[in-house]
mmCIF file of C-alpha atoms (C1' of nucleotides) in Angstrom:
data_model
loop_
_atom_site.group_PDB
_atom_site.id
_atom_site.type_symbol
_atom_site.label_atom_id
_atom_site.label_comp_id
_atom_site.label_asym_id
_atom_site.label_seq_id
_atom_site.Cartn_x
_atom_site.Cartn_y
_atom_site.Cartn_z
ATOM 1 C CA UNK T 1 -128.620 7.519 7.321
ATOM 2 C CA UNK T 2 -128.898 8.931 3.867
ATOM 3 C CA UNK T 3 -125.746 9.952 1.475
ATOM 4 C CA UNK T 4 -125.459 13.499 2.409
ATOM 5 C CA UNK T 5 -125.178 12.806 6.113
ATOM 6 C CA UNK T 6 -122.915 9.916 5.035
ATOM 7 C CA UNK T 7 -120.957 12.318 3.328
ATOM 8 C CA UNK T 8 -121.049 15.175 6.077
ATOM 9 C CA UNK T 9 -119.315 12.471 9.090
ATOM 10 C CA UNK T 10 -117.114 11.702 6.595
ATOM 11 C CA UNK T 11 -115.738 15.134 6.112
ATOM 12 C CA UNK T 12 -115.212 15.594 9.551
ATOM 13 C CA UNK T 13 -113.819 12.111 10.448
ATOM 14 C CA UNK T 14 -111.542 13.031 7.866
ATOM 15 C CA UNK T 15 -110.635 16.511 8.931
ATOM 16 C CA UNK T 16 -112.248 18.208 6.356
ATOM 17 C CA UNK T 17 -114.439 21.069 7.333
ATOM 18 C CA UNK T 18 -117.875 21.516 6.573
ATOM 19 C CA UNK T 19 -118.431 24.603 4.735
ATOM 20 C CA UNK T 20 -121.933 25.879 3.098
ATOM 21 C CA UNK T 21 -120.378 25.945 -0.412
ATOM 22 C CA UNK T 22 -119.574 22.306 0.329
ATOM 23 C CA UNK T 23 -123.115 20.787 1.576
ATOM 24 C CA UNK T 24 -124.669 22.954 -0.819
ATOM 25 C CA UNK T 25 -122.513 21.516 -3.717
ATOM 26 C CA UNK T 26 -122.661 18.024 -2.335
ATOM 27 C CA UNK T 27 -126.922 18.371 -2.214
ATOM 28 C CA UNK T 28 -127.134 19.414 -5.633
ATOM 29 C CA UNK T 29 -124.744 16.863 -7.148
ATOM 30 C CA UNK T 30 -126.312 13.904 -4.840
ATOM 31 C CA UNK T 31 -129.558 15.523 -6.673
ATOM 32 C CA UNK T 32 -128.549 15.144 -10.436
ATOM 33 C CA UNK T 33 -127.052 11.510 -9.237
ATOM 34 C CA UNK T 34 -130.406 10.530 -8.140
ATOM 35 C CA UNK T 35 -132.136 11.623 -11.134
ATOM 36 C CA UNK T 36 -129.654 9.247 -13.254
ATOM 37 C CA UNK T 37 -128.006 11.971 -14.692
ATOM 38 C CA UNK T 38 -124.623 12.188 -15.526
ATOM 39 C CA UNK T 39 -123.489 16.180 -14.964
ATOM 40 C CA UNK T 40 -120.803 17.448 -16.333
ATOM 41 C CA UNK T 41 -118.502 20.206 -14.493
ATOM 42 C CA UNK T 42 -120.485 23.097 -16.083
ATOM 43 C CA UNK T 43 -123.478 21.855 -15.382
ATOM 44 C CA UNK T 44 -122.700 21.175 -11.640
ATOM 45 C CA UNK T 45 -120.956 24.318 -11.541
ATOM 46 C CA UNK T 46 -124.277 26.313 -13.558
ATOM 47 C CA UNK T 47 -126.540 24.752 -10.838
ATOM 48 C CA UNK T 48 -124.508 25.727 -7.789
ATOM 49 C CA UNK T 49 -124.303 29.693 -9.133
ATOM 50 C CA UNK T 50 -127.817 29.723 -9.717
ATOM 51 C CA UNK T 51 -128.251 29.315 -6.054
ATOM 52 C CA UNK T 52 -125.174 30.879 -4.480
ATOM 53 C CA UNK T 53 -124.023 33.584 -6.921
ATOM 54 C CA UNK T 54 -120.999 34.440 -5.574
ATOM 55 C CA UNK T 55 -118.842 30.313 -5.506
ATOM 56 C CA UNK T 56 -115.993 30.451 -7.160
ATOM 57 C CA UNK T 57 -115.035 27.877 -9.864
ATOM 58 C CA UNK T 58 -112.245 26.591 -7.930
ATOM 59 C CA UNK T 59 -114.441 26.039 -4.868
ATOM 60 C CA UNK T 60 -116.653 23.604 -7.163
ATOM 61 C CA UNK T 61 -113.235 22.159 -8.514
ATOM 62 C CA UNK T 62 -111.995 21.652 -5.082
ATOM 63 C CA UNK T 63 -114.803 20.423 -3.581
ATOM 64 C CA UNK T 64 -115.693 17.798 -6.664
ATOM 65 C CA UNK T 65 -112.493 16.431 -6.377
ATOM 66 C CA UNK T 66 -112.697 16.478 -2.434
ATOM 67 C CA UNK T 67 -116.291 14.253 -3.325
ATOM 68 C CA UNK T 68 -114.039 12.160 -5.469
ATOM 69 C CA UNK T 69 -111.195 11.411 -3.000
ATOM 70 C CA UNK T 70 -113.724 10.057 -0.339
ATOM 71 C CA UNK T 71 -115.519 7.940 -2.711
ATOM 72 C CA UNK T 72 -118.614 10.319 -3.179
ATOM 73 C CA UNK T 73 -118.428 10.330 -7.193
ATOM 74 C CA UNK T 74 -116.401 8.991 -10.000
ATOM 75 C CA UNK T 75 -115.461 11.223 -12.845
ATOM 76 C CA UNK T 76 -114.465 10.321 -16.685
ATOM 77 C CA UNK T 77 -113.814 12.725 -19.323
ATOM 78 C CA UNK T 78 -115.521 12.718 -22.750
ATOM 79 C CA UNK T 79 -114.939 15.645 -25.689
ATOM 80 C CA UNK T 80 -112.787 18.084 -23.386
ATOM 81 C CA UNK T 81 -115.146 17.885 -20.326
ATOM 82 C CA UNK T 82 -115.605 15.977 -17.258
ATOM 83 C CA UNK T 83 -118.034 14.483 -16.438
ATOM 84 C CA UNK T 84 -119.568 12.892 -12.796
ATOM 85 C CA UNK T 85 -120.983 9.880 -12.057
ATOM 86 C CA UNK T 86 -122.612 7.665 -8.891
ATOM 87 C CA UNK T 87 -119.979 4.937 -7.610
ATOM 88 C CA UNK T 88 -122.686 2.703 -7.198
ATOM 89 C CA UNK T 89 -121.291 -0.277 -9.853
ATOM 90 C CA UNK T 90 -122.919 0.237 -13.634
ATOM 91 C CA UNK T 91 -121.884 0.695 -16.744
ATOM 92 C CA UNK T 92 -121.902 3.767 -18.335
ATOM 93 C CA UNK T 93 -122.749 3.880 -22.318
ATOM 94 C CA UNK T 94 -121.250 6.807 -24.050
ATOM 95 C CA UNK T 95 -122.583 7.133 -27.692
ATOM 96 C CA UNK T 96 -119.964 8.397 -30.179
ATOM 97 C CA UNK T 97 -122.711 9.769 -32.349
ATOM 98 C CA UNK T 98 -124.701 11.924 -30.237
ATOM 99 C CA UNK T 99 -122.067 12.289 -27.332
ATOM 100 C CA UNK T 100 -124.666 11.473 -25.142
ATOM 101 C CA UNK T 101 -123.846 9.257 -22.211
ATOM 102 C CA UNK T 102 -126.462 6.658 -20.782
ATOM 103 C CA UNK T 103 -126.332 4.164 -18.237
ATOM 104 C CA UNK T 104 -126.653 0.589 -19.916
ATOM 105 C CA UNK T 105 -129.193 -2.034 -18.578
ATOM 106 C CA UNK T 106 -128.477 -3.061 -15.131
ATOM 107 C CA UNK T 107 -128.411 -6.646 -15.893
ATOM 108 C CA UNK T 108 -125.538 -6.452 -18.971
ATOM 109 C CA UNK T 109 -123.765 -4.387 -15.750
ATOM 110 C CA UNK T 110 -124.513 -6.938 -13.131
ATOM 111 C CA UNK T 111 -123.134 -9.614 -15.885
ATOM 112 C CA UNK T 112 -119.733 -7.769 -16.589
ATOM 113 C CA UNK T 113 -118.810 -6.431 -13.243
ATOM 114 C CA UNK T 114 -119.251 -10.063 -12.350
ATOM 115 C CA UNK T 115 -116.762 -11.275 -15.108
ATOM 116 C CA UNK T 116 -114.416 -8.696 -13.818
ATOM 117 C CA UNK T 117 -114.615 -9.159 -10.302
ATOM 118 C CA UNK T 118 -113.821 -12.988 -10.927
ATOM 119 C CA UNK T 119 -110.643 -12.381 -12.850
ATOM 120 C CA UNK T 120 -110.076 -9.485 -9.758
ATOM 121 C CA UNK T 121 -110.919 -6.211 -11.156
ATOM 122 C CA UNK T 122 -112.654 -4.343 -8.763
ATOM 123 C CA UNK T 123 -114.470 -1.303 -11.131
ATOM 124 C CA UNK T 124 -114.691 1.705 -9.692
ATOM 125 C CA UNK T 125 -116.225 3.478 -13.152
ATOM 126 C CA UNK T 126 -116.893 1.273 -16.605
ATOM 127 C CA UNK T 127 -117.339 3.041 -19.770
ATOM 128 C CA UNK T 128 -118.261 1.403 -22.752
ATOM 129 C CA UNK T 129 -117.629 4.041 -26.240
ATOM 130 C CA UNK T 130 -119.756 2.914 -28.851
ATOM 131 C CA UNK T 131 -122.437 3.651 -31.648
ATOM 132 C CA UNK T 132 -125.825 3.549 -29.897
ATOM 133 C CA UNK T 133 -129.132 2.398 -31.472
ATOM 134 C CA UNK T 134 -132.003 3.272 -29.237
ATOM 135 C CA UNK T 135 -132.597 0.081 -27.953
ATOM 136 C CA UNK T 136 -129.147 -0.263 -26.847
ATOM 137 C CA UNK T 137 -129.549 3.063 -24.748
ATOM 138 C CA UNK T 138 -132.896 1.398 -23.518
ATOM 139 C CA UNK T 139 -135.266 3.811 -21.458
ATOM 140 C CA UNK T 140 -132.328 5.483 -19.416
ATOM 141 C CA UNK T 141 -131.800 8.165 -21.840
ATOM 142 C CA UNK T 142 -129.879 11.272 -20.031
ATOM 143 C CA UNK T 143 -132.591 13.887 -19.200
ATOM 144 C CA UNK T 144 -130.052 16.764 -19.614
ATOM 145 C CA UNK P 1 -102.320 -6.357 -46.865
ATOM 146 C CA UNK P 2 -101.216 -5.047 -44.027
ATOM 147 C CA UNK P 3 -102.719 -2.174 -41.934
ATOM 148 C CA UNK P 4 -100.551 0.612 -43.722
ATOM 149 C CA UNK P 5 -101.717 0.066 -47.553
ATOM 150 C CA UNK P 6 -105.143 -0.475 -46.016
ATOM 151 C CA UNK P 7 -105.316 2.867 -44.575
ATOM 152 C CA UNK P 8 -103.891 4.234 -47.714
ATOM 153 C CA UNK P 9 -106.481 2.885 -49.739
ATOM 154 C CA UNK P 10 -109.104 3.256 -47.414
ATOM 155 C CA UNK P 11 -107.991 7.371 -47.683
ATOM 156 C CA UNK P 12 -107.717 7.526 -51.669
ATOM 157 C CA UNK P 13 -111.596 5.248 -51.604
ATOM 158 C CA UNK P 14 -112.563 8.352 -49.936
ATOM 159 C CA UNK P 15 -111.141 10.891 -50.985
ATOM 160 C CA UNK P 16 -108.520 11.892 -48.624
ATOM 161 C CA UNK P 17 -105.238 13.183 -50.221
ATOM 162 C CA UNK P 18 -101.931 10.867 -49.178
ATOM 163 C CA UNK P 19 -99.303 13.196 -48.227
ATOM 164 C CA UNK P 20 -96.152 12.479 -46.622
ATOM 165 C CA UNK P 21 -97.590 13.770 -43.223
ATOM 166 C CA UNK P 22 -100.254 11.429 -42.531
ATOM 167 C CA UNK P 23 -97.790 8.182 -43.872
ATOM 168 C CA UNK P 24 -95.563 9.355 -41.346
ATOM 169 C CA UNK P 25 -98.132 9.705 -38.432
ATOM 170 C CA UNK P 26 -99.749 6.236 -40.015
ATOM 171 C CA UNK P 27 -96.257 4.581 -39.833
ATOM 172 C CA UNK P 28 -95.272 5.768 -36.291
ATOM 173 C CA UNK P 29 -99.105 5.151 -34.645
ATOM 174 C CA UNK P 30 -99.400 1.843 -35.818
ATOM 175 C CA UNK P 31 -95.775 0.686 -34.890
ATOM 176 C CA UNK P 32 -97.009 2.465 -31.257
ATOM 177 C CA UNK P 33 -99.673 0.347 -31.314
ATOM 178 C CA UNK P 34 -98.617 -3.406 -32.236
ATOM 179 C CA UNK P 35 -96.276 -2.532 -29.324
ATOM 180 C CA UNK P 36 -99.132 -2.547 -27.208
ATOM 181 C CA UNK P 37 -98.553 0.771 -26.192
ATOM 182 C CA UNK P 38 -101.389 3.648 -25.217
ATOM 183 C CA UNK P 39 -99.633 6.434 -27.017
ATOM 184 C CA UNK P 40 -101.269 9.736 -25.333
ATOM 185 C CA UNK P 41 -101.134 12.959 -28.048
ATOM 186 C CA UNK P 42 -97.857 14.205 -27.155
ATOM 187 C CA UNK P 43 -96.072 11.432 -27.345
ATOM 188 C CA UNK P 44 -97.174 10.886 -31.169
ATOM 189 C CA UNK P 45 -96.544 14.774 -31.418
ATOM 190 C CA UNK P 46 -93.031 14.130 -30.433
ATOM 191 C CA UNK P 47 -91.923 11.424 -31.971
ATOM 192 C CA UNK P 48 -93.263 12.318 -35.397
ATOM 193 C CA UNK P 49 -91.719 15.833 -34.546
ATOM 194 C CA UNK P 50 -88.414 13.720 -34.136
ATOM 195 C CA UNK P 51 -88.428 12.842 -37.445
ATOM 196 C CA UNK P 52 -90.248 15.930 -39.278
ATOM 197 C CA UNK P 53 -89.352 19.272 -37.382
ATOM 198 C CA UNK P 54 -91.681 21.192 -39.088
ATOM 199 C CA UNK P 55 -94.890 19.324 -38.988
ATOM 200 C CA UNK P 56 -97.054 20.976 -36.696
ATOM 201 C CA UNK P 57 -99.907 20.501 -34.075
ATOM 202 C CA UNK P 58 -102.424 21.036 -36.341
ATOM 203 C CA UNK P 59 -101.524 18.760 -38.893
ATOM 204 C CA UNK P 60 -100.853 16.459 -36.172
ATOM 205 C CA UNK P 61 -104.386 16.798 -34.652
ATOM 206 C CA UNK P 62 -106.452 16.812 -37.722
ATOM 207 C CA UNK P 63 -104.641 13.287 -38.886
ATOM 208 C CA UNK P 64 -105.488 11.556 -36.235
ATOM 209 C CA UNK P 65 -108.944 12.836 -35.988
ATOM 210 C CA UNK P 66 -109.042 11.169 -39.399
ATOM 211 C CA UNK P 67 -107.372 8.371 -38.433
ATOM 212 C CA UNK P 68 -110.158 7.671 -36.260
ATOM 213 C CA UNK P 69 -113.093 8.879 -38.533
ATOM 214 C CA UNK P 70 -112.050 5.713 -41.101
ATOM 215 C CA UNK P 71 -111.704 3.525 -38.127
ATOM 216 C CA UNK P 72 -108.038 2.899 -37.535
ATOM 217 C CA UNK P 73 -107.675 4.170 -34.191
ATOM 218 C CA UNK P 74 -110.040 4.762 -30.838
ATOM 219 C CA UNK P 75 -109.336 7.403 -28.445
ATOM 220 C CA UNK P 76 -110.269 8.506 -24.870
ATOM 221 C CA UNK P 77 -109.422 10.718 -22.552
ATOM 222 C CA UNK P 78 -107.973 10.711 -19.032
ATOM 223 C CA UNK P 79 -106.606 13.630 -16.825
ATOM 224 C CA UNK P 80 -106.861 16.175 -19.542
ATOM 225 C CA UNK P 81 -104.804 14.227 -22.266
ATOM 226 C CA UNK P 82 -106.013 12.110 -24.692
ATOM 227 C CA UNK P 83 -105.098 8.369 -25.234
ATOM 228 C CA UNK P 84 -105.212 6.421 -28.830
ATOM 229 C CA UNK P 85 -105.873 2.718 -29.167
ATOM 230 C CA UNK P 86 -105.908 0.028 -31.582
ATOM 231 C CA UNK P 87 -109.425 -0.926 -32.801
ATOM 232 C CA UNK P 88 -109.013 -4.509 -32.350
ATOM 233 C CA UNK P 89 -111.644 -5.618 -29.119
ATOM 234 C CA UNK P 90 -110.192 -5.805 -26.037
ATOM 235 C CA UNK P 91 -110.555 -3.923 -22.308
ATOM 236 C CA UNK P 92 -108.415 -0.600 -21.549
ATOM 237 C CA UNK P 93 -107.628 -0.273 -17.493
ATOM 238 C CA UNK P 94 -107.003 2.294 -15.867
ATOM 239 C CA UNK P 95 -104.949 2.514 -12.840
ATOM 240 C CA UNK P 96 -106.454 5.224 -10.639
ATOM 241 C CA UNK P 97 -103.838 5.339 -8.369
ATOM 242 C CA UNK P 98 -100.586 5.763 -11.069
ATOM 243 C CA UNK P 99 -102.510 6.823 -13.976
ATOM 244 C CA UNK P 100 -101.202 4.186 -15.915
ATOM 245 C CA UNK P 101 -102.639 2.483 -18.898
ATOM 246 C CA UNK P 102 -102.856 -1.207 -20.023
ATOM 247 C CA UNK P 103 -105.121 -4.234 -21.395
ATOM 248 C CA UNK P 104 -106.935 -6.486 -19.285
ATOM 249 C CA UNK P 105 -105.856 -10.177 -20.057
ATOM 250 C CA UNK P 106 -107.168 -11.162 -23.419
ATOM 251 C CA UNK P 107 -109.358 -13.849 -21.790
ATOM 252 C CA UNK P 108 -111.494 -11.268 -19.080
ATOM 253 C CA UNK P 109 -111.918 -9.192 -22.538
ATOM 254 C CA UNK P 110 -113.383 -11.829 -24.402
ATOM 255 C CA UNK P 111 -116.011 -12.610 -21.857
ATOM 256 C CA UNK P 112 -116.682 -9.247 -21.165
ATOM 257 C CA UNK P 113 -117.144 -8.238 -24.867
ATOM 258 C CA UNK P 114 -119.283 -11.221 -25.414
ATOM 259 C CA UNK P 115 -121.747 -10.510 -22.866
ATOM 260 C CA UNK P 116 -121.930 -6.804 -24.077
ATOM 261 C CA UNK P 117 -122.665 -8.144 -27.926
ATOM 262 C CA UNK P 118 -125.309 -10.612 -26.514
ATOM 263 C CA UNK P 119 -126.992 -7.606 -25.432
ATOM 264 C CA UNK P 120 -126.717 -5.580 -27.982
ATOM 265 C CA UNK P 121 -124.067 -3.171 -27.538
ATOM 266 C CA UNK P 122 -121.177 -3.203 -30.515
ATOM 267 C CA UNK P 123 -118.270 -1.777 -28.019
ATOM 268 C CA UNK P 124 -115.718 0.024 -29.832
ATOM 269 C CA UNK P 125 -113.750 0.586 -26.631
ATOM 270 C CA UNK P 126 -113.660 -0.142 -23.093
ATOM 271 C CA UNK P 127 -112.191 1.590 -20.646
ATOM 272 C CA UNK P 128 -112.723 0.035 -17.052
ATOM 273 C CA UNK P 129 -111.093 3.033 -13.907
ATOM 274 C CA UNK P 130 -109.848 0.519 -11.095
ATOM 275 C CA UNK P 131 -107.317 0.733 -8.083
ATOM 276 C CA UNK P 132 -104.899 -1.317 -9.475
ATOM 277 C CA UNK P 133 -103.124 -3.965 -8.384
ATOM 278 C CA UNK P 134 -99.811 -5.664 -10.298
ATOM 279 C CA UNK P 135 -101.475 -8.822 -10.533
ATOM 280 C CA UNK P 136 -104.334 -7.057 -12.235
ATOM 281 C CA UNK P 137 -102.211 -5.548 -14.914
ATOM 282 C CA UNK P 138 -100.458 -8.485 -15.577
ATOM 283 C CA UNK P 139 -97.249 -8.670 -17.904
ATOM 284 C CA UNK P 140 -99.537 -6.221 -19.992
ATOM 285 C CA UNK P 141 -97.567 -3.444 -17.911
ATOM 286 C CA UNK P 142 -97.401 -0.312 -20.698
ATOM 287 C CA UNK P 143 -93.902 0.500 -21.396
ATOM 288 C CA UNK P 144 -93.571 4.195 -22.484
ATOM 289 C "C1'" DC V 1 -104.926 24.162 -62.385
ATOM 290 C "C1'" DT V 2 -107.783 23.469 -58.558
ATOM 291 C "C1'" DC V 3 -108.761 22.075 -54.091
ATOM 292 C "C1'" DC V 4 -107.315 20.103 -50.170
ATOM 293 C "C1'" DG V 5 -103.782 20.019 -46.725
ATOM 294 C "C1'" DT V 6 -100.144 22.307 -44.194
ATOM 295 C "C1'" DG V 7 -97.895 25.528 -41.001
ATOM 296 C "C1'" DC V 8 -98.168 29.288 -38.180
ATOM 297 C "C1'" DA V 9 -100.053 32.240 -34.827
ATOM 298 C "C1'" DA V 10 -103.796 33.609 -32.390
ATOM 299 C "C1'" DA V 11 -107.984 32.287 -30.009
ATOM 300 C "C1'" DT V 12 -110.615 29.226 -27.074
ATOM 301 C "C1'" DG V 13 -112.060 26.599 -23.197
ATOM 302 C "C1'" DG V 14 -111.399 23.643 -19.329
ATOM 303 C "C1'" DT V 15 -108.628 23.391 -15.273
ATOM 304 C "C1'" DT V 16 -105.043 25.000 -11.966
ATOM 305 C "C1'" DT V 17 -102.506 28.201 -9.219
ATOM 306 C "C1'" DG V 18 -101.192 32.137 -6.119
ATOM 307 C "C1'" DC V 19 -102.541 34.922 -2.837
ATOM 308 C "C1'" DA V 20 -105.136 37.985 0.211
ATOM 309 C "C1'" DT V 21 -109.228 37.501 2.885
ATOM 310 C "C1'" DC V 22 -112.531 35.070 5.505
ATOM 311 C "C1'" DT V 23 -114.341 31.150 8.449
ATOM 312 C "C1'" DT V 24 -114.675 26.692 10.679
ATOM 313 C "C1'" DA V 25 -113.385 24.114 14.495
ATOM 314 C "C1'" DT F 1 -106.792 32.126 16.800
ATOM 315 C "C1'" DA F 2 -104.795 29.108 13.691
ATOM 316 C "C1'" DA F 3 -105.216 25.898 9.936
ATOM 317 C "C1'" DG F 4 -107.947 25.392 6.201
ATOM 318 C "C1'" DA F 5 -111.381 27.279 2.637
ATOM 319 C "C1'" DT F 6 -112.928 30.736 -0.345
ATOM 320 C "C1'" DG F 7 -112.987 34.118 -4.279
ATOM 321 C "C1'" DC F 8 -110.683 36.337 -7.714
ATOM 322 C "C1'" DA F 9 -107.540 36.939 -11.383
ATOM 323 C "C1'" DA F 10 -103.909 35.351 -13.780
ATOM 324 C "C1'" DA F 11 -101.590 31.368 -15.588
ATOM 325 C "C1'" DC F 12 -101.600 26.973 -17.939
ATOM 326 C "C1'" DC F 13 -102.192 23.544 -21.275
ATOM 327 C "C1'" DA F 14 -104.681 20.815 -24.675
ATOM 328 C "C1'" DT F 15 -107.213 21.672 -28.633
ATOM 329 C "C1'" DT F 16 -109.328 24.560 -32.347
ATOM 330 C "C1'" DT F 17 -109.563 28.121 -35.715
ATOM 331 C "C1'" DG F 18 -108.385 31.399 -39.559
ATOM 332 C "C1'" DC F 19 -105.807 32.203 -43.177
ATOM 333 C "C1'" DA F 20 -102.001 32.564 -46.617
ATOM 334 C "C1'" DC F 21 -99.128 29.413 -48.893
ATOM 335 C "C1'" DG F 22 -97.895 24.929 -50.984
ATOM 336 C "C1'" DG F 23 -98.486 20.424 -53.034
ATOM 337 C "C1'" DA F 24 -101.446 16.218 -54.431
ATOM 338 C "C1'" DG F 25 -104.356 14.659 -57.885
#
DNA sequence: CTCCGTGCAAATGGTTTGCATCTTA
DNA sequence: TAAGATGCAAACCATTTGCACGGAG
């Protein structure tokens, strides 16, 4: 069973109805997460007009933090906008420079959610502010 | 030396005018901050308001922009407000469920900043989103 | 005396709210 | 058909901007 389906039993277990402005905002987000990027509300909410013209910005608010609530995404905000992220456990790398927002190397992740997780912090969303050299940003440079 | 006069000189070095404004947002930040505290904008805003009615936002604002430009401060945001920090290295966690602020025990910090550094990554803050638990906050509970 | 900084008010931009209308279950 | 969702416009709130005045160097 993939996420979307995932996503669609859990509406309804939930009680939440399943609307077209919500499947087609959860494909497109589920999209973007898949591609390792890290969308911010504009550009989810850019995306979503471009195929249904007439959604309302308070659907897409609704519905992203409907997606939040039942553990679809995690959100952090950055220079006055939100941005949304995969809750799969990673670190996220935002560069003070370039405001650009990476994810770091799987294996420094694996390494601290490990030392957190032993002292009992269970991360739901890690982000690390720093200066970023390329190297630290490694190959997963945001394709935004 | 002590963090004020360091800030004051660090502000003359580069050519930044010392007015009575910024020593009084200096003063009150920094006395925020050895308390361990997470002071969010508006609670700087007010207190320096407290003591000088007629300072306003703006000033306000662009100081601590400063402040952060020479490196005396770190910021993030969370649910549309903006949080300052002390420099110094250590793990910010926040409580998803009350919204509140605190450091991680000194110890998970240490390891966690020492596996980032081995990698590569100079963090100049952390800021781990987490359910939290008491036990996970520790006696580091913030106390505004 | 000259810029830089300040204060004020207006503008901006992201997010929320209220409400009438529509739709899922 | 009834509770819940949507779309729209107005409201809100944190932050930024423009500009005349004032004070630091």
């Amino acid at each position: 069973m993939d996420d979307r389906s995932k996503v669609i039993s859990l509406l309804k277990e939930r009680g939440y109805r399943v609307t077209p402005q919500r499947l087609e905002i959860i494909g497109l987000i589920l999209e973007k997460l898949d591609r390792k990027q890290h969308p911010t509300f504009n550009e989810i909410f850019n995306s979503v007009r471009s195929h249904t013209p007439t959604i309302s910005v308070s659907t897409v608010y609704n519905t992203l933090k409907l997606l939040e609530e039942i553990g679809l995404v995690v959100s952090f905000e950055y220079k006055g906008e939100t941005f949304y992220d995969k809750v799969e456990k990673h670190i996220n790398i935002v560069c003070l420079d370039k405001g650009q927002v990476a994810d770091a190397d799987p294996r420094i992740s694996e390494k601290v959610i490990k030392s957190l997780m032993e002292e009992g912090i269970e991360p739901l969303n890690i982000v690390v502010y720093t200066r970023c050299t390329r190297d630290v940003l490694n190959s997963n440079l945001p394709d935004r």
